[in-house]
PDB file of C-alpha atoms and ligand atoms in Angstrom:
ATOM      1  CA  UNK A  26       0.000   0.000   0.000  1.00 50.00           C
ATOM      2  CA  UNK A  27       3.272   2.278   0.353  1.00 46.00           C
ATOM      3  CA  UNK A  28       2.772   4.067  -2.745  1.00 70.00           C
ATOM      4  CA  UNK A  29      -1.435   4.523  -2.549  1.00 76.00           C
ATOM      5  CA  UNK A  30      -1.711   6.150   0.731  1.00 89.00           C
ATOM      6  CA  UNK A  31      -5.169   7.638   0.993  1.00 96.00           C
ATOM      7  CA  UNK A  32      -7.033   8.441   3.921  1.00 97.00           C
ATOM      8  CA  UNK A  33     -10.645   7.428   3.583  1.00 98.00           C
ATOM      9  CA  UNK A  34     -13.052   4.684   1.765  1.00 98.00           C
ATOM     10  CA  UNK A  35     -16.197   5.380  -0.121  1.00 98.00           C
ATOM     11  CA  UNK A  36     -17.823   2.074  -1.171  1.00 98.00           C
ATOM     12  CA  UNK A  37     -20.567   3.318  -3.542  1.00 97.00           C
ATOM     13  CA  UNK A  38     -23.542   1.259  -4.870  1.00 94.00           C
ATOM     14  CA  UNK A  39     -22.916   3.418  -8.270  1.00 94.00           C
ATOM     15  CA  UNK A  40     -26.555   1.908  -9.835  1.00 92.00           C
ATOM     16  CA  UNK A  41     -28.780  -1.064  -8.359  1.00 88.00           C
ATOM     17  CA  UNK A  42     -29.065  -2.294 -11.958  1.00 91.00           C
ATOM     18  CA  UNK A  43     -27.162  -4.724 -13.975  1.00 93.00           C
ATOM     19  CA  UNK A  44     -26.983  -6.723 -16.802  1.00 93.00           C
ATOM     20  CA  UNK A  45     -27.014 -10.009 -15.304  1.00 93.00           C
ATOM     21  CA  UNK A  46     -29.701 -11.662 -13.211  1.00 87.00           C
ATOM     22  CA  UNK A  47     -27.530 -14.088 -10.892  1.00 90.00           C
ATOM     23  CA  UNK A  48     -30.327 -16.011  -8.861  1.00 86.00           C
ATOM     24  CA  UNK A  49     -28.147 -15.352  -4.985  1.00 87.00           C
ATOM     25  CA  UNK A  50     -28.118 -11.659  -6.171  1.00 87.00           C
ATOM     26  CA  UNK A  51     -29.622  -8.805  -3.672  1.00 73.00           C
ATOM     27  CA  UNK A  52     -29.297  -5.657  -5.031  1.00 68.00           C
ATOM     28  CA  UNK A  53     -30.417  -5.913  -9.201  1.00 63.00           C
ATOM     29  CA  UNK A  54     -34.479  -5.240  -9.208  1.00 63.00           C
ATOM     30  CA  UNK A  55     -35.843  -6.193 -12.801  1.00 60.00           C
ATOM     31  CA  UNK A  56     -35.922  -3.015 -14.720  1.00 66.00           C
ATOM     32  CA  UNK A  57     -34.591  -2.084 -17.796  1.00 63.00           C
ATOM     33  CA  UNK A  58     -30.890  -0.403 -18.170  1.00 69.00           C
ATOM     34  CA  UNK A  59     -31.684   2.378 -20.554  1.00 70.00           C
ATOM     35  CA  UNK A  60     -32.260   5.319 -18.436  1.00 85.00           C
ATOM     36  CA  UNK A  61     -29.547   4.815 -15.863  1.00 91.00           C
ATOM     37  CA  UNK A  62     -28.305   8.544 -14.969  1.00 93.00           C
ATOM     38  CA  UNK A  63     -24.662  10.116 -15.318  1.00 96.00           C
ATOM     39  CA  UNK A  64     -21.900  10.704 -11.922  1.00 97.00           C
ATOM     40  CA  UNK A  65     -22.302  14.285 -11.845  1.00 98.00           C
ATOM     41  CA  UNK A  66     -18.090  14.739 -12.185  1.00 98.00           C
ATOM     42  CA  UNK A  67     -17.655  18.064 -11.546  1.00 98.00           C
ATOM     43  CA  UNK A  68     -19.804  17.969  -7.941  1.00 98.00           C
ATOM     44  CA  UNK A  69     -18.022  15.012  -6.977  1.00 98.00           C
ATOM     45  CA  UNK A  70     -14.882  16.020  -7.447  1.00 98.00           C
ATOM     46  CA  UNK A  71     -15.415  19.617  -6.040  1.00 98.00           C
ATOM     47  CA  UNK A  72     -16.705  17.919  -2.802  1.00 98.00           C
ATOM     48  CA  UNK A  73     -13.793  15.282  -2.706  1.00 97.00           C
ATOM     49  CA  UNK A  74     -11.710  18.508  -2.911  1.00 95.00           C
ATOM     50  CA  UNK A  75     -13.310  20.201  -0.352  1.00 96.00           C
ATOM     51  CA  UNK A  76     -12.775  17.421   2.192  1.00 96.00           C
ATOM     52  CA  UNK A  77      -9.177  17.817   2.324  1.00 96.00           C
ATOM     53  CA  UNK A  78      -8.601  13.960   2.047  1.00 97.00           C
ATOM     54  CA  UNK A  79      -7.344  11.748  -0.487  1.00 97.00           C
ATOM     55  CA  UNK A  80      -9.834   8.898  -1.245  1.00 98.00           C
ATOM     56  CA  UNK A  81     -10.447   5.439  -2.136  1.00 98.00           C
ATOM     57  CA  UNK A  82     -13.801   5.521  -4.009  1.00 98.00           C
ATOM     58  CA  UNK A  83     -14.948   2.217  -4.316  1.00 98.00           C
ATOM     59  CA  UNK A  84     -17.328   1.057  -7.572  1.00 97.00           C
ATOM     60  CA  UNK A  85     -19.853  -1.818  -6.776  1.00 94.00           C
ATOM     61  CA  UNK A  86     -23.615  -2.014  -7.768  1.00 86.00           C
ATOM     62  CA  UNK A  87     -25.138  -3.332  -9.801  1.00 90.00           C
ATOM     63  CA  UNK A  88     -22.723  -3.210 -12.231  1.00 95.00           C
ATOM     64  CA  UNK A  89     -20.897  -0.106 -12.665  1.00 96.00           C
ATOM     65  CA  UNK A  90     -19.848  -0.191 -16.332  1.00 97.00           C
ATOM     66  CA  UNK A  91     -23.195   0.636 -17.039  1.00 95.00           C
ATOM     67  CA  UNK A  92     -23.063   4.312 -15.684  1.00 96.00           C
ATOM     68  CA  UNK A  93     -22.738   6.135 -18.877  1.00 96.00           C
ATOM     69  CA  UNK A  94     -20.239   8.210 -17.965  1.00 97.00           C
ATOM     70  CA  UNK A  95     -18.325   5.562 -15.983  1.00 98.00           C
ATOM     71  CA  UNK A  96     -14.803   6.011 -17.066  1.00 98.00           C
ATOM     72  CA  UNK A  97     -15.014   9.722 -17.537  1.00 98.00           C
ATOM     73  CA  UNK A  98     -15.547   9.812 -14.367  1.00 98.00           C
ATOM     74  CA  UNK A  99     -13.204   7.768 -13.171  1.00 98.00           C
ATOM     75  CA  UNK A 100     -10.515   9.695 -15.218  1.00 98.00           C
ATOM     76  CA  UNK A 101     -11.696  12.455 -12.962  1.00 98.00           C
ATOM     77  CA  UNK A 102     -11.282  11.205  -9.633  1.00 98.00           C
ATOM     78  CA  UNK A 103      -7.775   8.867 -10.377  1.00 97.00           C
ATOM     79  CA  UNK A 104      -6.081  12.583 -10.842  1.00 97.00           C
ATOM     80  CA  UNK A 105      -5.763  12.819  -7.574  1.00 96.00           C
ATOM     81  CA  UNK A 106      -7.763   9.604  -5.843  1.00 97.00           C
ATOM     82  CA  UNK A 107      -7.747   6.020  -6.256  1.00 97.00           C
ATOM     83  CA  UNK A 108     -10.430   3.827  -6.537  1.00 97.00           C
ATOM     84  CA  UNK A 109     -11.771   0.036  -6.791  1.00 97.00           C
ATOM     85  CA  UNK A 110     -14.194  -1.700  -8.784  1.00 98.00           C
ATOM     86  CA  UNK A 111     -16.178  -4.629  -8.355  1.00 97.00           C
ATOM     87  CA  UNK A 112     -17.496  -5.666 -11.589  1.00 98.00           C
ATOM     88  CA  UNK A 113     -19.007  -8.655 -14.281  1.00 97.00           C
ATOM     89  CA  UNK A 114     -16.378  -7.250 -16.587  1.00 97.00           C
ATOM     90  CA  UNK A 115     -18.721  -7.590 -19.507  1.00 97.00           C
ATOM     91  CA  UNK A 116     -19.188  -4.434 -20.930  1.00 97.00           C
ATOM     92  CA  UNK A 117     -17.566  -2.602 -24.211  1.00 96.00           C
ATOM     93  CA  UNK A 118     -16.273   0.446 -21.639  1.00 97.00           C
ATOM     94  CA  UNK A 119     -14.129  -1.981 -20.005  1.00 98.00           C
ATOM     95  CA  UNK A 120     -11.719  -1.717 -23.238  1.00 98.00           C
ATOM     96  CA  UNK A 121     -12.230   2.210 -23.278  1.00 98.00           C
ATOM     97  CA  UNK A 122     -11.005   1.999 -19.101  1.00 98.00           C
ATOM     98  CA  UNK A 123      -8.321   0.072 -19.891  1.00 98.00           C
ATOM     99  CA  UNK A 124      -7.001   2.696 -22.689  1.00 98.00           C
ATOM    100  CA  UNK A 125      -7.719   5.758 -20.320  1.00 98.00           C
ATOM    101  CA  UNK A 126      -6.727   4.370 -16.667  1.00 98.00           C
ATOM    102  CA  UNK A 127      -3.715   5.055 -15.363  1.00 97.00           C
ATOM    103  CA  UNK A 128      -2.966   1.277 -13.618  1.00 97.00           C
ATOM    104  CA  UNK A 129      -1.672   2.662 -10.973  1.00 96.00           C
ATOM    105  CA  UNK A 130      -4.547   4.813  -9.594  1.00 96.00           C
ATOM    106  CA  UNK A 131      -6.882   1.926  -9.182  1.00 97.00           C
ATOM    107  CA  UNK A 132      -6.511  -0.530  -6.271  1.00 96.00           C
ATOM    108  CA  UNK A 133      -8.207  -3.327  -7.646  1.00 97.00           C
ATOM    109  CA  UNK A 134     -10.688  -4.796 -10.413  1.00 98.00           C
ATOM    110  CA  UNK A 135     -12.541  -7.461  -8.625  1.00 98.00           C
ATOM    111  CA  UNK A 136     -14.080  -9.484 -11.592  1.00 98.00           C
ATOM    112  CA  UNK A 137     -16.616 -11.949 -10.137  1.00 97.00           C
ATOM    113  CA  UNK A 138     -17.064 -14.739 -12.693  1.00 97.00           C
ATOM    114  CA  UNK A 139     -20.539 -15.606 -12.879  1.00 95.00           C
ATOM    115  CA  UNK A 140     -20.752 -19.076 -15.030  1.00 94.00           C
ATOM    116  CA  UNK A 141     -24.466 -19.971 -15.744  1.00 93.00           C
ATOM    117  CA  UNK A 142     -25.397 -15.933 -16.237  1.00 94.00           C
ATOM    118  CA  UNK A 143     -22.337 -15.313 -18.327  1.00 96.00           C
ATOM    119  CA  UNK A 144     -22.832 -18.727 -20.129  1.00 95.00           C
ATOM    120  CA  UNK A 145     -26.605 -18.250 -20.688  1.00 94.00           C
ATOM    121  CA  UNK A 146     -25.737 -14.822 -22.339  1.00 95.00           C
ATOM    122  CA  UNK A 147     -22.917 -15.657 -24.528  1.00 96.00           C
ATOM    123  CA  UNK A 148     -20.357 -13.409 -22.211  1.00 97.00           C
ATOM    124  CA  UNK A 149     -18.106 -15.554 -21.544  1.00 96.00           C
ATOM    125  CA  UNK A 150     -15.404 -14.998 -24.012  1.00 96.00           C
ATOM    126  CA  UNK A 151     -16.417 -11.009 -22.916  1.00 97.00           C
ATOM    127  CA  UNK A 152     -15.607 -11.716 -19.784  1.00 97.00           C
ATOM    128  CA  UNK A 153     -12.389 -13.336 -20.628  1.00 97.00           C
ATOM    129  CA  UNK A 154     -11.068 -10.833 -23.239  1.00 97.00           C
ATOM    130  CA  UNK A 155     -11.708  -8.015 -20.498  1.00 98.00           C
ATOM    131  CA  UNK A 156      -9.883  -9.751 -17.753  1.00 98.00           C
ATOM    132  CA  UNK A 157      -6.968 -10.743 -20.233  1.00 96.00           C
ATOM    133  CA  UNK A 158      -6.950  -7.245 -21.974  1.00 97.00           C
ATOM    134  CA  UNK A 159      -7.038  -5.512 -18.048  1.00 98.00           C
ATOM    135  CA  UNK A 160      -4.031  -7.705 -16.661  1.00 97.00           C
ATOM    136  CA  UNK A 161      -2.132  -7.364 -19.393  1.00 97.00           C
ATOM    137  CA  UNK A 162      -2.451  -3.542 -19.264  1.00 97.00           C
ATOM    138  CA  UNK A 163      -0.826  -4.107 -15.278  1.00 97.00           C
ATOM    139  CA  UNK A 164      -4.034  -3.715 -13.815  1.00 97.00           C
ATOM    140  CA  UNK A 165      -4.156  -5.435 -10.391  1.00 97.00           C
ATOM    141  CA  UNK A 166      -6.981  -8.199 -11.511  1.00 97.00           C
ATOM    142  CA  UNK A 167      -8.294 -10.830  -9.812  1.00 97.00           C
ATOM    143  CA  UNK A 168     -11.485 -13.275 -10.696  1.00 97.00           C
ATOM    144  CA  UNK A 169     -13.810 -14.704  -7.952  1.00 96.00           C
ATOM    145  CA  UNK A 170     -16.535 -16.861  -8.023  1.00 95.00           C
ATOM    146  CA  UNK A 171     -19.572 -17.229  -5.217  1.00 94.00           C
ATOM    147  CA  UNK A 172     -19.644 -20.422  -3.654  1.00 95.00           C
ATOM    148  CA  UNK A 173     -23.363 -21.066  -3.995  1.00 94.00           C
ATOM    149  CA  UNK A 174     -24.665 -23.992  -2.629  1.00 94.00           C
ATOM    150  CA  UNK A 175     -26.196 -25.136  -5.711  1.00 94.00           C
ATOM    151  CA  UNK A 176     -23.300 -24.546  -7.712  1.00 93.00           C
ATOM    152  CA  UNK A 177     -20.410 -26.237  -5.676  1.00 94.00           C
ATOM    153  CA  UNK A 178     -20.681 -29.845  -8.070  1.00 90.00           C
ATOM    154  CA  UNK A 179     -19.536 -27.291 -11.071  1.00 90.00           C
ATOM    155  CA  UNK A 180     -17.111 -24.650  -9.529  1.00 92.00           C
ATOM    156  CA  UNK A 181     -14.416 -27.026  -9.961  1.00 90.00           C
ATOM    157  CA  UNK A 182     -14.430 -27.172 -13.590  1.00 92.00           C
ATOM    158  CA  UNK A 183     -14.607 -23.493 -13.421  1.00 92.00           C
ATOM    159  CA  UNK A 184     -11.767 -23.024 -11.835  1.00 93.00           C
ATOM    160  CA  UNK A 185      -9.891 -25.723 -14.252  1.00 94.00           C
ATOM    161  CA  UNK A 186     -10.823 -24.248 -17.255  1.00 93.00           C
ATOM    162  CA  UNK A 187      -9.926 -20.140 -16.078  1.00 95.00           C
ATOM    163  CA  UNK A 188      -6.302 -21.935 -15.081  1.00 94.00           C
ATOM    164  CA  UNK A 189      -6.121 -22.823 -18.451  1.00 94.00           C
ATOM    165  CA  UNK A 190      -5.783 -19.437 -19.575  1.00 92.00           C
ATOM    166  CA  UNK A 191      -3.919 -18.119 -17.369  1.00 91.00           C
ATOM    167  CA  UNK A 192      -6.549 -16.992 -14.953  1.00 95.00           C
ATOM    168  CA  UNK A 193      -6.604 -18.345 -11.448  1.00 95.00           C
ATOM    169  CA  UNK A 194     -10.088 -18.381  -9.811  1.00 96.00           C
ATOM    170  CA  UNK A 195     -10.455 -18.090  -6.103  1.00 94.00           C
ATOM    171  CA  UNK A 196     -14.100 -18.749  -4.350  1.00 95.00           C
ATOM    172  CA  UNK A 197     -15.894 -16.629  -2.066  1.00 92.00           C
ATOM    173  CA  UNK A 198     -18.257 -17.471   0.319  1.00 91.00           C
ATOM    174  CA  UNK A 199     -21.853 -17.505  -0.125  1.00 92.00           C
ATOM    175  CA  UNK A 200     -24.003 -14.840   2.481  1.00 89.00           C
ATOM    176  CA  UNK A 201     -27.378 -16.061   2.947  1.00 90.00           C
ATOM    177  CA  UNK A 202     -30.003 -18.490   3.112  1.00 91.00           C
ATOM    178  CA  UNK A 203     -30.267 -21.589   0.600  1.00 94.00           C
ATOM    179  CA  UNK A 204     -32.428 -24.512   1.452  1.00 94.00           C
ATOM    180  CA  UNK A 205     -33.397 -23.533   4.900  1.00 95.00           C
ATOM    181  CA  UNK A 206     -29.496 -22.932   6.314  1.00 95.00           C
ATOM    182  CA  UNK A 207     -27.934 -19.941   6.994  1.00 92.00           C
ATOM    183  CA  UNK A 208     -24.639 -19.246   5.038  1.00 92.00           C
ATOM    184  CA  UNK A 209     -21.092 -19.388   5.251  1.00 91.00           C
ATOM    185  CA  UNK A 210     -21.757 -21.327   8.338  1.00 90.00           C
ATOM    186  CA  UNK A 211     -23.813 -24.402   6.477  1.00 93.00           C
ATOM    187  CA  UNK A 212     -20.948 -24.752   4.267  1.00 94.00           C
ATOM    188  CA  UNK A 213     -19.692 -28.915   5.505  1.00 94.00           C
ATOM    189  CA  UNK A 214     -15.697 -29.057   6.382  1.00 92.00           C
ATOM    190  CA  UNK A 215     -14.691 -30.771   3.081  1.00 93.00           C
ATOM    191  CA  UNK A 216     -16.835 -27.648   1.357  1.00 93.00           C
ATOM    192  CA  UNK A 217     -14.688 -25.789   3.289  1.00 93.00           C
ATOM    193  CA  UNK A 218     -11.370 -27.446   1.930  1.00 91.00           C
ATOM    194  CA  UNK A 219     -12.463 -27.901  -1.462  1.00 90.00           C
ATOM    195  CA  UNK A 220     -13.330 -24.120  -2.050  1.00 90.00           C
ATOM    196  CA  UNK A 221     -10.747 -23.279  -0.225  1.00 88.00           C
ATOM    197  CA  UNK A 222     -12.458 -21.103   2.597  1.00 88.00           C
ATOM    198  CA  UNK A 223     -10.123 -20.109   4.963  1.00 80.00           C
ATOM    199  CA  UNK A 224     -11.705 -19.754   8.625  1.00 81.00           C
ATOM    200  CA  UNK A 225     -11.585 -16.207   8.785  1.00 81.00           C
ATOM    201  CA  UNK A 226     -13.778 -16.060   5.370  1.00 78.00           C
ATOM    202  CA  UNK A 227     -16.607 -17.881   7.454  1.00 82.00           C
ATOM    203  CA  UNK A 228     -15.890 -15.962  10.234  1.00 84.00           C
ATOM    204  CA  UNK A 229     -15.768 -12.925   9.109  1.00 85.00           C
ATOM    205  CA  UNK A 230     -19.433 -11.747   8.983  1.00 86.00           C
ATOM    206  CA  UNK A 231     -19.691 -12.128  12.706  1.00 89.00           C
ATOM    207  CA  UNK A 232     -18.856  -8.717  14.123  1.00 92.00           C
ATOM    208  CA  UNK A 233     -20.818  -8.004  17.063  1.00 94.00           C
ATOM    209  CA  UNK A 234     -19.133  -6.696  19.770  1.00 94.00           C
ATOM    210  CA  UNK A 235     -15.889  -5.331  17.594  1.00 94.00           C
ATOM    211  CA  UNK A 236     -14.259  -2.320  17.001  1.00 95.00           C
ATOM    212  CA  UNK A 237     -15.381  -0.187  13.223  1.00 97.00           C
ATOM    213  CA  UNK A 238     -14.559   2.083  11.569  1.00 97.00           C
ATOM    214  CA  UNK A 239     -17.284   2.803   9.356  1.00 98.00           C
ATOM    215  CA  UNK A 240     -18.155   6.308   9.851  1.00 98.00           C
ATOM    216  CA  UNK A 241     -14.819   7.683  10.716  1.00 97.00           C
ATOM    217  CA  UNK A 242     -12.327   6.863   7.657  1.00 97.00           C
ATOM    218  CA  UNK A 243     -15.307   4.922   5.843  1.00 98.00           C
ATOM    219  CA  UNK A 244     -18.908   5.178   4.009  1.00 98.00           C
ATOM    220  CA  UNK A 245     -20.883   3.425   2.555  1.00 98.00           C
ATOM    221  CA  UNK A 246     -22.718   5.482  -0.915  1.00 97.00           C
ATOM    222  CA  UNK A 247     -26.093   5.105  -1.727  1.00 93.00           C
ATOM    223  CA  UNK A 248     -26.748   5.606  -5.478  1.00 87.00           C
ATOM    224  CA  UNK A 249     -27.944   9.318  -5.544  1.00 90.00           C
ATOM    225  CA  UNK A 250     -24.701  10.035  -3.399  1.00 96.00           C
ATOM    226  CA  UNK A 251     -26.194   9.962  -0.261  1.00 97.00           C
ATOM    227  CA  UNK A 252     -23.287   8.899   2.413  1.00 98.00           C
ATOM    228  CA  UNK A 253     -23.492   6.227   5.685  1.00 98.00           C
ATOM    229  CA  UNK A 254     -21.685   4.654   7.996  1.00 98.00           C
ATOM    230  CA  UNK A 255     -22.246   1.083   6.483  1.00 97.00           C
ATOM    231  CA  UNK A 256     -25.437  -0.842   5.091  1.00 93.00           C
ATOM    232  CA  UNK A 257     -26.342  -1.229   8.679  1.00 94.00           C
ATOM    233  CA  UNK A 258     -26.053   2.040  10.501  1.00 96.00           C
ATOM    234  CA  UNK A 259     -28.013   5.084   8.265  1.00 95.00           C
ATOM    235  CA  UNK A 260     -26.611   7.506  10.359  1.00 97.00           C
ATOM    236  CA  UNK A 261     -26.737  10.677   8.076  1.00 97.00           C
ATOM    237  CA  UNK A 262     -22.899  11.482   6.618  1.00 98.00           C
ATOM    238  CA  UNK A 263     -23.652  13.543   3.843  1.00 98.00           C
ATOM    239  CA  UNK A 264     -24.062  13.583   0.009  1.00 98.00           C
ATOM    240  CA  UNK A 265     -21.076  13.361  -2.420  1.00 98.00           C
ATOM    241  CA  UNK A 266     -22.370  16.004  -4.655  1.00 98.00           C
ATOM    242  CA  UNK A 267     -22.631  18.561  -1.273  1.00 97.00           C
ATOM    243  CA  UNK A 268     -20.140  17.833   1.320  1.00 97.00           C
ATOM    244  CA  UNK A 269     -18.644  14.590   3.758  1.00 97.00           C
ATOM    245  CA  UNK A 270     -18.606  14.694   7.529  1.00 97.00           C
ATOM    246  CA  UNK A 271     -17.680  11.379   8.858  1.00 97.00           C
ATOM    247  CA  UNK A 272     -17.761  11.024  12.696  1.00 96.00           C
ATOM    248  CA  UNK A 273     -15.047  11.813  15.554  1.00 94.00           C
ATOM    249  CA  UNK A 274     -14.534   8.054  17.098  1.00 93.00           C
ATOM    250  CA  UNK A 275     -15.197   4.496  16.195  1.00 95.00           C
ATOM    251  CA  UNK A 276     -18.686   2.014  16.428  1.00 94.00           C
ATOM    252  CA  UNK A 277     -18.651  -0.908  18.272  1.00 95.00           C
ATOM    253  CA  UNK A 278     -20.671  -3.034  16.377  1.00 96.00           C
ATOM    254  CA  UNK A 279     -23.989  -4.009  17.587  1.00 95.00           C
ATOM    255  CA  UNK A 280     -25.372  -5.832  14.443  1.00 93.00           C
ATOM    256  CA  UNK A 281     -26.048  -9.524  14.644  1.00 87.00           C
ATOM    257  CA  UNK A 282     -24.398  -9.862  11.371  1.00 87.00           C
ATOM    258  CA  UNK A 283     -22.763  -8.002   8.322  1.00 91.00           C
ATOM    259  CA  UNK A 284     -22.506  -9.120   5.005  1.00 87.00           C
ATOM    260  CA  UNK A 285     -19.941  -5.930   4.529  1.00 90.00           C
ATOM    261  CA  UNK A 286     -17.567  -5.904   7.276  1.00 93.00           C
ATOM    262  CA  UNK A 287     -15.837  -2.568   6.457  1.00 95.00           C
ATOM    263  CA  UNK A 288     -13.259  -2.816   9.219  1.00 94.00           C
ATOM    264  CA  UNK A 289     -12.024  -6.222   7.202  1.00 93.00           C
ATOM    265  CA  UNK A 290     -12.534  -5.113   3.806  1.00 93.00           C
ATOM    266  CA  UNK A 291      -9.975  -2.158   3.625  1.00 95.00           C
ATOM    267  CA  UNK A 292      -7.557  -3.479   6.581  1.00 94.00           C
ATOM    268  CA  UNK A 293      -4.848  -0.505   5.720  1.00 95.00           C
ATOM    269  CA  UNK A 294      -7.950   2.069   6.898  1.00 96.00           C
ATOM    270  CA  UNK A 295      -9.091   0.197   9.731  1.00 96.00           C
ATOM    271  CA  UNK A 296      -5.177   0.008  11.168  1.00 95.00           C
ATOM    272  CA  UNK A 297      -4.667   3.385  10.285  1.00 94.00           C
ATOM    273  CA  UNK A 298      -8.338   4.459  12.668  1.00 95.00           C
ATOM    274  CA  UNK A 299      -6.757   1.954  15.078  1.00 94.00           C
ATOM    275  CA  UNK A 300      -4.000   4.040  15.430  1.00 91.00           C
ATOM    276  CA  UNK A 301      -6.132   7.134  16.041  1.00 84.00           C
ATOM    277  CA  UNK A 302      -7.049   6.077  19.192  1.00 73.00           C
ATOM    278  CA  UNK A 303      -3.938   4.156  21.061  1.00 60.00           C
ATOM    279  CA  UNK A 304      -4.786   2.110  24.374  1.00 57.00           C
TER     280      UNK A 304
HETATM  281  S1  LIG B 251     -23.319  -9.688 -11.770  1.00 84.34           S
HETATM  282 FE1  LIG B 251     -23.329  -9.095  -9.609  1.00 84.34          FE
HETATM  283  S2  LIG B 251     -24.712  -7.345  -9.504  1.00 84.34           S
HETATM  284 FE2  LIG B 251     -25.095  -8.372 -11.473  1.00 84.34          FE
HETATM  285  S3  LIG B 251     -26.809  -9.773 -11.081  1.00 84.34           S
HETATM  286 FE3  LIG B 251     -24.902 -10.918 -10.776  1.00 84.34          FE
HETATM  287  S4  LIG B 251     -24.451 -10.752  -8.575  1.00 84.34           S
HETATM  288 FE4  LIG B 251     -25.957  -9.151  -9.086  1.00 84.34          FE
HETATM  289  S1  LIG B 252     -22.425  -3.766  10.535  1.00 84.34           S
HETATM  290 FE1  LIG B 252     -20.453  -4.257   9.639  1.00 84.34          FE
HETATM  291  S2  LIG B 252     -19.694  -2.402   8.675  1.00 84.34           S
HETATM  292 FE2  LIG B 252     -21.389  -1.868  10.087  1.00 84.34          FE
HETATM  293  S3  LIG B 252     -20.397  -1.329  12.017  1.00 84.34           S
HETATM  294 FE3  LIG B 252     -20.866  -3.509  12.101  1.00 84.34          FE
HETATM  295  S4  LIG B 252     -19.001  -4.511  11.319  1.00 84.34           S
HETATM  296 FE4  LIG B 252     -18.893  -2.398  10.752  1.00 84.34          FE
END
């Protein structure tokens, strides 16, 4: 992390829409793509200014490719920000990001490799010429695939086939409910071993009673900009088109569970709060 030393995270849930419709998905309701509106640049980057702070904005949805002025507006903020995306790396803009972004400015491109969707759509080889054309352009890529219960006989042959060119495929655990059992925990030890899920992955949406920092070096964005703690606390922390206030000390987390530990999913932030506040 030496050389991308920024001092706060904005995850943002860019659009709710997307052009897949994975079956464990949340977040995509079923409405059409065509009127999905712009990132209004020159308010975001005049409040990110404002702030004082250099910032990781993070891109999830949805699918963030299909803002249509996605990598103009990334262009923007990687001037002087970095940022992260979490995408199905299907889209034609991927090849215009690639030509535009600097590398360096962008944390990671987490490609999550949905096989029946991307199969059932003929996106496949997409999907594969993106994540080819973006690590070969020294982008830091990686591809991950859910876990889903009702997927595990096939994820293996996944996996073989990405390895074949030149792709390795790592598993992620599956959040939720699926056949009447609650998720990572269902998963059976040899589950565990075969995918690959290392303890802390099933642990890690058990947070009550620790120490986060969403809120004070972290946010979650809603897709008209308005800024929270995390998907759990709606405290009110301002819009990125008007201004950011994030809070003075830490949450200890009350929530049963989180599907978006923020204190685990940017570690460098949550040391660097830690550090705020010495015993
Ligand atoms: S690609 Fe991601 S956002 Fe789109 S439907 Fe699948 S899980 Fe949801
Ligand atoms: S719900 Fe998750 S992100 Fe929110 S305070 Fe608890 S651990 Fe942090």
């Amino acid at each position: 992390m030496a050389d991308k030393n920024y001092d706060a995270w904005l995850q943002w849930n860019v659009t709710n829409r997307c052009n897949l419709e994975c079956e464990y998905c949340f977040s995509v309701p079923p409405k059409p793509n065509n009127d999905i509106p712009p990132i209004r640049i020159s308010e975001l980057i005049q409040t990110l200014n404002k702030s004082g702070k250099i910032f990781r904005i993070g891109f999830t949805g949805g699918e963030p490719f299909l803002i249509p002025n996605f990598v103009e507006a990334v262009q923007a903020i990687s001037e002087k920000h970095f940022i992260s995306i979490n995408t199905n790396l299907t889209l034609p803009s991927v090849k215009l990001f690639a030509e535009k972004i600097n590398p360096a400015r962008v944390i990671f491109v987490h490609a999550s490799f949905h096989y029946l969707q991307l199969n059932s759509k003929k996106l496949i080889e997409n999907y594969l010429q993106n994540f080819l054309l973006l690590k070969n352009s020294g982008f830091n890529i990686y591809a991950e695939e859910v876990a889903y219960p009702p997927h595990l006989g096939r994820l293996k042959k996944d996996a073989e086939y990405l390895k074949k060119l030149g792709i390795n495929l790592r598993f992620g655990a599956y959040y939720g409910f699926y056949d009447g059992k609650r998720y990572p925990e269902a998963y059976t030890a040899e589950e565990i071993a075969d995918f690959n899920l290392p303890e802390s992955e099933i642990e890690k949406f058990k947070q009550k009673g620790n120490l986060c920092n969403a809120g004070f070096n972290v946010g979650v964005v809603y897709s008209k900009g308005q800024i929270k703690p995390c998907f759990q606390y709606h405290q009110n922390l301002g819009n990125v088109y008007e201004e950011i206030s994030f809070n003075s000390k830490l949450i200890r987390c009350e929530a049963e569970y989180c599907g978006c530990p923020m204190n685990l999913y940017d570690l460098f932030l949550y040391r660097k709060a830690l550090s705020s506040f010495p015993d």
